[in-house]
Amino acid sequence: MKRYICLLLLYTFSLFPLLAQKMNDQLGSIVENKFSAQSPGAVIAIVKNGQTLYQRAIGKANMELDVPLVPEHVFRIGSLTKQFTAVGILQLMEKGKLSLDDPITKYIQDYPGYGDSITIAQLLSHTSGIVNYTSMEGFASPDIRRQDMTPQELINYFKNEPVRFKPGERFEYSNSGYVVLGYIIEQVSGMSYEDFMKTSIFEPLKMLDTHYDHTSKVIPGRVSGYSRHGKEYKNADYLSMSLPYAAGSLISSSRDLQRWNQAVLNNTLLDTSSWHMALQPYHINNGTLISYGLGWRMGNIQSIPTVKHGGLVNGFASYSLIVPEEKLSTVILTNCNCYQNLDKLATELTAIMMEKPFDFPIVNVPVKELGAYQGLYENDQGERRMIRLEDGKLLLFSIGGTKSELLPFPENKLHIANTLDYLIFEKEDNKASRTFKFMNTNIPTNWQRINNKVTARKPYSLSIRQLDRYVGKYKFSSKFILTIERHQKKLYGVVGNDKKELVPFKKHSFFVRVFDATLVFHPGNRGEIVRMTKIQGDEQIAQKL
């Protein structure tokens, strides 16, 4: 018996290196499919219980000098900065220097509108209603982006804009809220935001690679940032780092961010109750929980809770994901803002390390059966999604939004192609009010069909001569011009270098292949096409030139 146990243990231990190598190969395959050694790339680190399980640097730190990336390199981290700002606010709260219920006007007395009712907690949770200044018309101007601003000047840039909604009414991501939070840190602490972060967070955690970014300062190990235009990479446009401020102006390394994630997991810097508050879903006025806490997004991997956040700033994209139950964290830093779907990558890599890889065994289902899923669905927040058959494919989309194919797999589930998301449908007890649970990497949501009168769209055959009737330029009242072109036996809508396929589904009517829009052409008295109606949420009429 003793000999049997020894052999069993020997066999078990011999499997560990094999399993580790298999995981390493799986991770390497995914990473190499995403990044090239000859282009801007990424540094990836996965740590469990303080031990590095996987570390990889791939791509170039500087393309012009042909310098490869290494794990120690320093990147802009964009909105990962928000986690540090949130912890700074909570530190001041624990010292009794502020309350999360304080209104903005306690610190900025002339803040207009709802300034006397917007709270610090609402700023932290993106439920304040303050307009996102980086989305304001004019902010993309090079003149603005090159301009240095003080925190007060930055707040003045957006504070007089109307709020998007009443404070606490809903979630809407806003960098502006974190600019205000940075300014509050300065007012309460009597220090600059940069100095407060350094003395209260970076130095205690020995985060030697983490700083407020100053473009002119020489920082050892800092990599170059890039953007991509078509297949060509370019140096990222200049951005004054005074503009992202407390919403996105920090730089760091994967090593430092893993130190930070270990501090989160070990309840360092804050009391346990404060960490619990930060890492739990926040509730809006009607009591509904949102998928954001105080500086972190809430999510899951195969139903195991995660906390996470991404960052995007000129030339860089980043992601950090933590699985508290597993004491596991993944950090991804890239030096091109073209790498934007990092949530999927971080989730895939982490799931493999958890031995819970995603698998969607697609099955063939007759088109007639797929038609039973069609309808307009709504969730508890009033958001709506359409499911419709088009050209034999089952598609999911928001009104006027991008279409995603739904692929059936066992047990009444539909996988959203090219994602880790899927829909679980309840048994069809009531055909009219069919429901599904939207399983994604955030918080799952419930949806109910509110309209099942949706008709499948099948291609309508047109000859080349018939297609040519629609070719031409169409001008809308906004002066916008849409060009319709024919290439071989297909029509395309063209704007600049962008063209989208148009599919005929009935006489004079076409749908756009990749997003929800319908074009209806109108003939004149002699049968020639004279105008077009574009239906994409609303209706707009264009005259043929």
Coordinates of C-alpha atoms in Angstrom, one line a residue:
M1 CA 0.0 0.0 0.0
K2 CA 2.8 2.4 0.9
R3 CA 4.5 1.6 -2.4
Y4 CA 1.3 2.4 -4.2
I5 CA 0.9 5.8 -2.5
C6 CA 4.5 6.7 -3.3
L7 CA 4.0 5.8 -6.9
L8 CA 0.8 7.8 -7.1
L9 CA 2.5 10.8 -5.5
L10 CA 5.5 10.4 -7.9
Y11 CA 3.1 10.3 -10.9
T12 CA 1.1 13.3 -9.6
F13 CA 4.2 15.5 -9.1
S14 CA 5.5 14.5 -12.5
L15 CA 2.4 15.9 -14.1
F16 CA 2.9 19.4 -12.7
P17 CA 5.8 20.4 -15.1
L18 CA 3.7 19.0 -18.0
L19 CA 0.6 20.9 -17.0
A20 CA 2.7 24.1 -16.5
Q21 CA 4.3 23.7 -19.9
K22 CA 0.9 23.1 -21.6
M23 CA -0.4 26.3 -20.0
N24 CA 2.7 28.2 -21.0
D25 CA 2.2 27.0 -24.6
Q26 CA -1.4 28.0 -24.6
L27 CA -0.6 31.5 -23.3
G28 CA 2.2 31.9 -25.7
S29 CA 0.0 31.0 -28.6
I30 CA -2.6 33.5 -27.7
V31 CA -0.1 36.3 -27.1
E32 CA 1.8 35.6 -30.3
N33 CA -1.5 35.7 -32.2
K34 CA -2.2 39.2 -30.8
F35 CA 1.3 40.8 -31.0
S36 CA 4.2 40.7 -33.4
A37 CA 7.9 40.8 -32.5
Q38 CA 8.4 43.4 -35.3
S39 CA 5.8 45.9 -34.2
P40 CA 4.8 47.8 -31.0
G41 CA 4.0 45.1 -28.5
A42 CA 3.3 44.3 -24.9
V43 CA 4.6 43.3 -21.6
I44 CA 2.4 40.7 -19.8
A45 CA 2.7 39.5 -16.2
I46 CA 0.5 37.0 -14.3
V47 CA 1.1 36.6 -10.6
K48 CA -0.5 34.4 -8.0
N49 CA 0.1 34.7 -4.2
G50 CA 2.9 37.0 -5.0
Q51 CA 4.7 34.5 -7.3
T52 CA 5.1 35.2 -11.0
L53 CA 3.5 32.4 -13.0
Y54 CA 3.9 33.9 -16.5
Q55 CA 5.9 36.8 -17.8
R56 CA 6.4 37.8 -21.4
A57 CA 7.7 40.8 -23.4
I58 CA 7.0 40.8 -27.1
G59 CA 7.4 43.6 -29.8
K60 CA 9.4 46.8 -30.0
A61 CA 10.0 49.4 -27.3
N62 CA 11.2 51.7 -30.0
M63 CA 10.7 50.9 -33.7
E64 CA 13.1 53.5 -35.1
L65 CA 16.0 52.2 -32.9
D66 CA 14.8 48.6 -33.2
V67 CA 14.9 48.2 -29.4
P68 CA 12.9 45.1 -28.1
L69 CA 10.6 45.3 -25.1
V70 CA 11.7 43.9 -21.8
P71 CA 9.5 43.3 -18.7
E72 CA 11.1 46.2 -16.8
H73 CA 10.0 48.9 -19.3
V74 CA 7.8 51.8 -18.3
F75 CA 4.5 52.7 -20.1
R76 CA 1.7 55.2 -19.8
I77 CA -1.1 53.5 -18.1
G78 CA -4.0 55.8 -18.9
S79 CA -7.2 55.2 -16.9
L80 CA -5.5 52.7 -14.5
T81 CA -4.6 56.0 -12.9
K82 CA -8.2 56.1 -11.6
Q83 CA -7.5 53.3 -9.1
F84 CA -4.7 55.4 -7.5
T85 CA -6.9 58.5 -7.4
A86 CA -9.7 56.5 -5.8
V87 CA -7.4 55.1 -3.1
G88 CA -6.0 58.6 -2.4
I89 CA -9.6 59.8 -1.8
L90 CA -10.3 56.9 0.5
Q91 CA -7.1 57.5 2.4
L92 CA -8.2 61.1 3.1
M93 CA -11.7 59.8 4.1
E94 CA -10.1 57.4 6.6
K95 CA -8.2 60.3 8.1
G96 CA -11.5 62.2 8.5
K97 CA -10.5 64.9 6.1
L98 CA -13.5 64.4 3.8
S99 CA -16.7 62.3 3.4
L100 CA -17.8 60.5 0.3
D101 CA -21.1 62.3 0.8
D102 CA -19.5 65.7 0.4
P103 CA -20.8 67.8 -2.5
I104 CA -18.4 69.3 -5.1
T105 CA -19.2 72.8 -3.9
K106 CA -17.6 72.1 -0.5
Y107 CA -14.2 72.2 -2.4
I108 CA -15.1 74.2 -5.6
Q109 CA -17.6 76.8 -4.3
D110 CA -18.5 78.2 -7.7
Y111 CA -19.2 74.8 -9.3
P112 CA -22.5 75.5 -11.2
G113 CA -25.7 73.5 -11.7
Y114 CA -25.8 70.4 -9.7
G115 CA -22.5 71.1 -8.0
D116 CA -24.2 71.3 -4.6
S117 CA -25.7 67.8 -5.0
I118 CA -23.0 65.8 -6.9
T119 CA -21.1 63.8 -4.3
I120 CA -17.6 62.5 -4.2
A121 CA -19.0 58.9 -4.3
Q122 CA -20.8 59.8 -7.5
L123 CA -17.6 61.1 -9.0
L124 CA -15.8 57.9 -8.1
S125 CA -18.5 55.7 -9.5
H126 CA -19.1 57.7 -12.8
T127 CA -22.7 58.4 -11.7
S128 CA -22.4 62.2 -11.4
G129 CA -23.8 63.1 -14.8
I130 CA -20.8 65.5 -15.5
V131 CA -20.0 65.5 -19.2
N132 CA -16.9 63.6 -20.2
Y133 CA -14.5 66.4 -21.3
T134 CA -12.5 64.1 -23.6
S135 CA -15.6 63.6 -25.6
M136 CA -16.4 67.3 -25.9
E137 CA -16.4 68.8 -29.4
G138 CA -13.1 70.5 -29.9
F139 CA -11.0 68.5 -27.4
A140 CA -9.5 66.4 -30.2
S141 CA -8.0 69.6 -31.7
P142 CA -4.2 69.5 -31.7
D143 CA -4.2 73.0 -30.3
I144 CA -6.1 71.9 -27.2
R145 CA -4.2 68.7 -26.8
R146 CA -0.8 70.5 -26.8
Q147 CA -2.0 73.1 -24.3
D148 CA -0.8 72.8 -20.7
M149 CA -3.6 73.4 -18.2
T150 CA -3.7 73.7 -14.4
P151 CA -6.4 71.5 -12.7
Q152 CA -8.5 74.6 -12.1
E153 CA -8.3 75.5 -15.8
L154 CA -9.2 71.9 -16.8
I155 CA -12.3 72.0 -14.6
N156 CA -13.3 75.4 -16.1
Y157 CA -13.1 73.7 -19.5
F158 CA -16.1 71.5 -18.7
K159 CA -17.9 72.7 -15.6
N160 CA -20.4 74.9 -17.4
E161 CA -21.6 72.2 -19.7
P162 CA -25.1 70.8 -18.9
V163 CA -25.1 67.6 -16.9
R164 CA -26.0 64.5 -18.9
F165 CA -28.5 63.3 -16.3
K166 CA -29.5 64.0 -12.7
P167 CA -26.7 62.9 -10.3
G168 CA -27.0 59.2 -9.3
E169 CA -29.5 58.4 -12.0
R170 CA -27.3 56.2 -14.1
F171 CA -23.7 55.1 -14.9
E172 CA -21.9 57.0 -17.6
Y173 CA -18.1 56.9 -17.8
S174 CA -16.6 60.4 -17.3
N175 CA -13.0 61.4 -17.1
S176 CA -14.1 64.7 -15.8
G177 CA -15.2 63.3 -12.5
Y178 CA -11.7 62.1 -11.8
V179 CA -10.2 65.5 -12.7
V180 CA -12.4 66.9 -10.0
L181 CA -11.3 64.2 -7.6
G182 CA -7.6 65.0 -8.2
Y183 CA -8.3 68.7 -7.5
I184 CA -10.1 67.7 -4.3
I185 CA -7.1 65.7 -3.2
E186 CA -5.0 68.8 -3.7
Q187 CA -7.4 71.1 -1.8
V188 CA -7.7 68.7 1.2
S189 CA -4.1 67.5 1.4
G190 CA -2.4 70.8 0.7
M191 CA -0.1 68.9 -1.7
S192 CA 0.0 68.6 -5.5
Y193 CA -1.7 65.5 -6.9
E194 CA 1.7 64.3 -8.0
D195 CA 3.4 64.7 -4.6
F196 CA 0.4 63.1 -2.8
M197 CA 0.5 60.0 -5.0
K198 CA 4.3 59.7 -4.5
T199 CA 4.3 60.0 -0.7
S200 CA 1.0 58.2 0.1
I201 CA 1.1 55.3 -2.4
F202 CA 4.2 54.9 -4.5
E203 CA 6.8 55.3 -1.8
P204 CA 5.1 53.1 0.8
L205 CA 4.7 50.3 -1.8
K206 CA 8.2 50.8 -3.2
M207 CA 6.8 51.5 -6.7
L208 CA 10.0 52.9 -8.0
D209 CA 8.9 52.9 -11.7
T210 CA 5.6 54.7 -11.2
H211 CA 5.4 58.5 -11.7
Y212 CA 3.2 61.3 -12.9
D213 CA 4.2 61.6 -16.5
H214 CA 6.1 64.6 -17.7
T215 CA 6.9 64.4 -21.4
S216 CA 10.1 66.5 -21.1
K217 CA 11.5 64.5 -18.2
V218 CA 14.1 61.8 -18.8
I219 CA 12.6 58.6 -17.3
P220 CA 14.8 55.4 -17.4
G221 CA 13.1 52.6 -19.3
R222 CA 10.2 54.7 -20.7
V223 CA 9.1 53.2 -24.1
S224 CA 7.9 55.1 -27.2
G225 CA 4.1 55.1 -28.0
Y226 CA 2.5 54.5 -31.3
S227 CA -0.7 54.6 -33.2
R228 CA -1.7 52.6 -36.3
H229 CA -3.2 54.0 -39.5
G230 CA -4.3 51.1 -41.7
K231 CA -1.2 48.8 -41.8
E232 CA 1.2 51.6 -41.0
Y233 CA 2.5 52.5 -37.5
K234 CA 3.2 56.1 -36.6
N235 CA 4.6 57.9 -33.6
A236 CA 1.7 58.8 -31.3
D237 CA 0.4 62.4 -31.5
Y238 CA 1.6 64.7 -28.7
L239 CA -0.6 65.1 -25.7
S240 CA 0.1 67.5 -22.8
M241 CA 0.0 65.1 -19.8
S242 CA -1.5 67.9 -17.7
L243 CA -4.8 67.1 -19.5
P244 CA -5.4 63.5 -18.4
Y245 CA -4.3 64.6 -14.9
A246 CA -5.9 62.4 -12.1
A247 CA -7.9 60.5 -14.7
G248 CA -5.0 59.1 -16.7
S249 CA -1.5 60.7 -16.4
L250 CA 0.5 58.1 -14.6
I251 CA 3.3 55.9 -16.0
S252 CA 4.3 52.5 -14.5
S253 CA 5.8 49.1 -15.2
S254 CA 4.3 45.6 -15.0
R255 CA 6.4 44.9 -11.9
D256 CA 5.1 48.0 -10.1
L257 CA 1.5 47.3 -11.1
Q258 CA 1.8 43.8 -9.8
R259 CA 3.0 45.3 -6.5
W260 CA -0.1 47.5 -6.6
N261 CA -2.4 44.5 -7.2
Q262 CA -0.8 42.6 -4.3
A263 CA -1.6 45.7 -2.1
V264 CA -5.2 45.5 -3.3
L265 CA -5.4 41.7 -2.5
N266 CA -3.7 42.1 0.9
N267 CA -5.8 45.2 2.0
T268 CA -2.7 47.3 2.2
L269 CA -2.9 51.2 2.5
L270 CA -6.6 51.1 3.4
D271 CA -8.8 49.5 6.1
T272 CA -10.6 46.3 5.0
S273 CA -13.9 48.1 5.1
S274 CA -12.7 50.8 2.6
W275 CA -11.3 48.2 0.2
H276 CA -14.6 46.3 0.4
M277 CA -16.4 49.6 -0.5
A278 CA -14.1 50.2 -3.5
L279 CA -14.4 46.7 -4.9
Q280 CA -18.2 46.3 -4.7
P281 CA -20.7 47.3 -7.3
Y282 CA -22.1 50.8 -6.6
H283 CA -25.8 51.4 -6.6
I284 CA -27.6 54.2 -8.4
N285 CA -30.6 56.1 -7.0
N286 CA -33.2 53.4 -7.8
G287 CA -31.1 50.8 -6.0
T288 CA -29.8 49.1 -9.1
L289 CA -26.3 47.8 -8.9
I290 CA -23.9 48.9 -11.7
S291 CA -20.8 47.1 -12.9
Y292 CA -18.5 49.7 -11.4
G293 CA -17.3 50.3 -7.9
L294 CA -15.0 53.2 -6.8
G295 CA -12.2 53.1 -9.3
W296 CA -12.6 49.5 -10.5
R297 CA -14.9 47.7 -12.8
M298 CA -16.7 44.6 -11.6
G299 CA -16.6 41.4 -13.7
N300 CA -16.3 37.6 -13.6
I301 CA -14.5 34.7 -15.2
Q302 CA -16.7 31.7 -15.5
S303 CA -18.9 33.1 -12.6
I304 CA -15.9 33.8 -10.4
P305 CA -15.8 37.5 -9.4
T306 CA -13.1 39.8 -10.8
V307 CA -12.1 43.5 -10.4
K308 CA -10.5 45.2 -13.3
H309 CA -9.9 48.3 -15.4
G310 CA -8.4 49.3 -18.7
G311 CA -6.5 52.3 -19.8
L312 CA -6.2 54.1 -23.2
V313 CA -4.1 57.2 -23.8
N314 CA -2.1 58.6 -26.8
G315 CA 0.2 55.8 -27.9
F316 CA -0.6 53.3 -25.2
A317 CA -3.3 50.8 -23.9
S318 CA -3.2 48.9 -20.7
Y319 CA -5.2 46.4 -18.6
S320 CA -5.2 45.1 -15.1
L321 CA -7.4 42.2 -13.8
I322 CA -7.6 40.7 -10.3
V323 CA -9.3 37.5 -9.2
P324 CA -9.6 38.0 -5.4
E325 CA -10.7 34.4 -4.6
E326 CA -7.6 33.1 -6.4
K327 CA -5.2 35.8 -5.3
L328 CA -4.4 36.0 -9.0
S329 CA -3.7 39.1 -11.1
T330 CA -2.9 39.8 -14.7
V331 CA -1.3 43.0 -16.1
I332 CA -1.0 43.9 -19.7
L333 CA 0.9 47.0 -20.9
T334 CA 1.1 47.9 -24.6
N335 CA 2.8 50.8 -26.5
C336 CA 0.2 51.2 -29.2
N337 CA -3.3 52.6 -28.7
C338 CA -4.4 50.3 -31.5
Y339 CA -4.6 47.4 -29.0
Q340 CA -8.0 48.2 -27.5
N341 CA -9.7 44.8 -26.8
L342 CA -7.4 44.0 -23.9
D343 CA -10.3 42.9 -21.6
K344 CA -10.8 39.8 -23.8
L345 CA -7.1 39.0 -23.8
A346 CA -6.6 39.5 -20.1
T347 CA -9.7 37.3 -19.4
E348 CA -8.6 34.5 -21.7
L349 CA -5.1 34.4 -20.2
T350 CA -6.3 34.5 -16.7
A351 CA -8.9 31.8 -17.3
I352 CA -6.2 29.4 -18.6
M353 CA -4.2 30.0 -15.4
M354 CA -7.3 29.3 -13.4
E355 CA -7.7 26.0 -15.4
K356 CA -11.1 27.4 -16.6
P357 CA -10.5 28.1 -20.2
F358 CA -13.4 29.3 -22.4
D359 CA -14.8 26.7 -24.8
F360 CA -17.7 27.2 -27.2
P361 CA -18.4 24.0 -29.0
I362 CA -20.5 25.3 -31.9
V363 CA -23.4 23.1 -33.2
N364 CA -25.4 23.3 -36.4
V365 CA -28.9 24.4 -35.9
P366 CA -31.5 24.7 -38.8
V367 CA -32.2 28.3 -39.9
K368 CA -35.9 27.8 -39.1
E369 CA -35.0 27.0 -35.4
L370 CA -32.7 30.0 -35.2
G371 CA -35.7 32.2 -36.2
A372 CA -37.3 31.4 -32.9
Y373 CA -34.8 33.6 -31.1
Q374 CA -35.7 36.7 -33.2
G375 CA -37.1 39.7 -31.4
L376 CA -36.5 43.0 -29.6
Y377 CA -35.2 42.4 -26.1
E378 CA -34.9 44.8 -23.1
N379 CA -33.0 44.6 -19.8
D380 CA -33.7 46.1 -16.4
Q381 CA -31.9 49.4 -17.3
G382 CA -34.1 49.9 -20.3
E383 CA -31.3 49.1 -22.8
R384 CA -32.5 47.3 -25.9
R385 CA -31.0 44.8 -28.3
M386 CA -32.4 43.2 -31.5
I387 CA -31.9 39.6 -32.6
R388 CA -32.6 39.1 -36.3
L389 CA -31.8 36.6 -39.0
E390 CA -30.1 38.3 -42.0
D391 CA -28.9 36.3 -45.0
G392 CA -29.1 33.1 -42.9
K393 CA -27.0 34.4 -40.0
L394 CA -28.5 35.2 -36.5
L395 CA -27.3 38.6 -35.5
L396 CA -27.3 40.7 -32.2
F397 CA -27.2 44.4 -32.2
S398 CA -28.3 47.6 -30.6
I399 CA -30.5 49.9 -32.6
G400 CA -28.2 51.6 -35.1
G401 CA -25.2 49.7 -33.7
T402 CA -22.7 47.1 -34.9
K403 CA -23.9 43.6 -35.6
S404 CA -22.4 40.5 -34.0
E405 CA -23.1 37.0 -35.2
L406 CA -24.7 34.6 -32.7
L407 CA -23.4 31.0 -32.9
P408 CA -25.4 28.2 -31.2
F409 CA -23.8 25.8 -28.8
P410 CA -25.4 23.2 -26.5
E411 CA -28.0 23.8 -23.8
N412 CA -29.9 26.6 -25.5
K413 CA -26.9 29.0 -25.5
L414 CA -25.7 31.4 -28.2
H415 CA -22.1 32.5 -28.4
I416 CA -21.3 36.1 -29.6
A417 CA -18.7 35.5 -32.2
N418 CA -15.2 36.8 -31.6
T419 CA -15.9 37.5 -27.9
L420 CA -16.1 35.6 -24.6
D421 CA -19.7 36.5 -24.2
Y422 CA -22.8 34.3 -24.6
L423 CA -26.5 34.3 -24.1
I424 CA -28.3 31.6 -22.0
F425 CA -32.0 31.3 -23.0
E426 CA -34.6 30.1 -20.6
K427 CA -36.8 27.2 -21.8
E428 CA -39.4 28.5 -24.2
D429 CA -42.4 28.2 -21.9
N430 CA -43.9 31.4 -23.3
K431 CA -42.9 32.2 -26.9
A432 CA -43.9 35.8 -26.7
S433 CA -41.9 36.7 -23.6
R434 CA -38.8 34.7 -24.1
T435 CA -35.9 35.7 -21.8
F436 CA -32.1 35.2 -21.7
K437 CA -29.2 36.0 -19.4
F438 CA -26.4 37.9 -21.0
M439 CA -23.2 36.3 -19.7
N440 CA -20.1 38.4 -20.3
T441 CA -16.9 39.3 -18.5
N442 CA -18.7 42.0 -16.5
I443 CA -21.9 41.5 -14.4
P444 CA -24.5 39.2 -16.1
T445 CA -27.8 40.9 -17.0
N446 CA -31.3 39.6 -17.6
W447 CA -33.2 40.4 -20.8
Q448 CA -36.8 39.9 -21.8
R449 CA -38.3 39.9 -25.3
I450 CA -40.8 42.8 -25.6
N451 CA -41.5 42.3 -29.3
N452 CA -41.4 39.1 -31.3
K453 CA -42.7 40.6 -34.5
V454 CA -39.3 40.7 -36.2
T455 CA -39.0 39.5 -39.8
A456 CA -35.9 37.7 -41.1
R457 CA -34.1 39.5 -44.0
K458 CA -33.2 37.4 -47.0
P459 CA -31.1 38.7 -50.0
Y460 CA -33.2 39.9 -52.9
S461 CA -31.7 39.2 -56.2
L462 CA -30.8 42.1 -58.5
S463 CA -29.0 42.2 -61.8
I464 CA -26.0 44.4 -62.4
R465 CA -28.2 46.7 -64.5
Q466 CA -30.6 47.1 -61.6
L467 CA -27.8 47.7 -59.1
D468 CA -26.4 50.4 -61.3
R469 CA -29.7 52.5 -60.8
Y470 CA -28.6 53.2 -57.2
V471 CA -25.0 54.2 -57.9
G472 CA -24.2 57.9 -57.3
K473 CA -23.7 60.5 -54.6
Y474 CA -26.4 61.4 -52.1
K475 CA -26.4 64.6 -50.1
F476 CA -28.1 65.0 -46.7
S477 CA -29.3 68.3 -45.3
S478 CA -26.2 68.3 -43.0
K479 CA -24.1 68.6 -46.2
F480 CA -22.8 65.0 -45.5
I481 CA -22.4 63.1 -48.8
L482 CA -22.7 59.3 -49.0
T483 CA -21.4 57.7 -52.2
I484 CA -23.0 54.4 -53.5
E485 CA -20.6 52.3 -55.6
R486 CA -20.9 49.0 -57.4
H487 CA -18.0 46.5 -57.3
Q488 CA -18.8 43.4 -59.4
K489 CA -22.2 42.2 -58.2
K490 CA -22.3 44.1 -54.9
L491 CA -23.2 47.6 -53.8
Y492 CA -21.2 49.5 -51.2
G493 CA -21.8 52.7 -49.2
V494 CA -18.6 54.7 -49.3
V495 CA -17.3 57.5 -47.0
G496 CA -13.7 58.5 -47.7
N497 CA -11.7 55.2 -47.5
D498 CA -14.4 53.4 -45.6
K499 CA -16.8 51.3 -47.5
K500 CA -19.6 49.0 -46.2
E501 CA -21.5 46.3 -48.2
L502 CA -25.2 46.9 -48.9
V503 CA -27.4 43.9 -49.2
P504 CA -30.8 44.1 -51.1
F505 CA -33.6 42.5 -49.2
K506 CA -36.7 43.9 -51.0
K507 CA -37.4 46.3 -53.9
H508 CA -35.4 49.5 -53.4
S509 CA -34.4 48.5 -49.9
F510 CA -30.9 47.5 -48.6
F511 CA -29.4 46.7 -45.2
V512 CA -25.9 47.4 -44.2
R513 CA -24.0 44.2 -43.7
V514 CA -22.0 45.1 -40.6
F515 CA -24.2 47.6 -38.6
D516 CA -27.9 48.3 -38.2
A517 CA -28.9 50.7 -40.9
T518 CA -31.3 50.5 -43.8
L519 CA -31.2 52.4 -47.0
V520 CA -34.5 52.9 -48.9
F521 CA -34.2 54.4 -52.4
H522 CA -37.1 56.4 -54.0
P523 CA -37.7 56.5 -57.7
G524 CA -39.1 59.6 -59.5
N525 CA -41.9 59.8 -62.0
R526 CA -39.7 58.3 -64.8
G527 CA -38.3 55.5 -62.6
E528 CA -34.9 57.0 -62.0
I529 CA -33.7 57.1 -58.4
V530 CA -34.0 60.7 -57.0
R531 CA -33.5 60.4 -53.3
M532 CA -32.7 58.0 -50.4
T533 CA -33.9 57.5 -46.8
K534 CA -31.3 56.3 -44.3
I535 CA -32.8 54.6 -41.3
Q536 CA -30.4 54.2 -38.4
G537 CA -32.3 54.8 -35.2
D538 CA -33.8 57.9 -36.8
E539 CA -34.6 58.7 -40.5
Q540 CA -32.6 61.1 -42.7
I541 CA -33.3 61.9 -46.3
A542 CA -30.6 62.5 -48.9
Q543 CA -31.1 63.9 -52.4
K544 CA -29.3 62.2 -55.3
L545 CA -26.8 64.6 -56.9

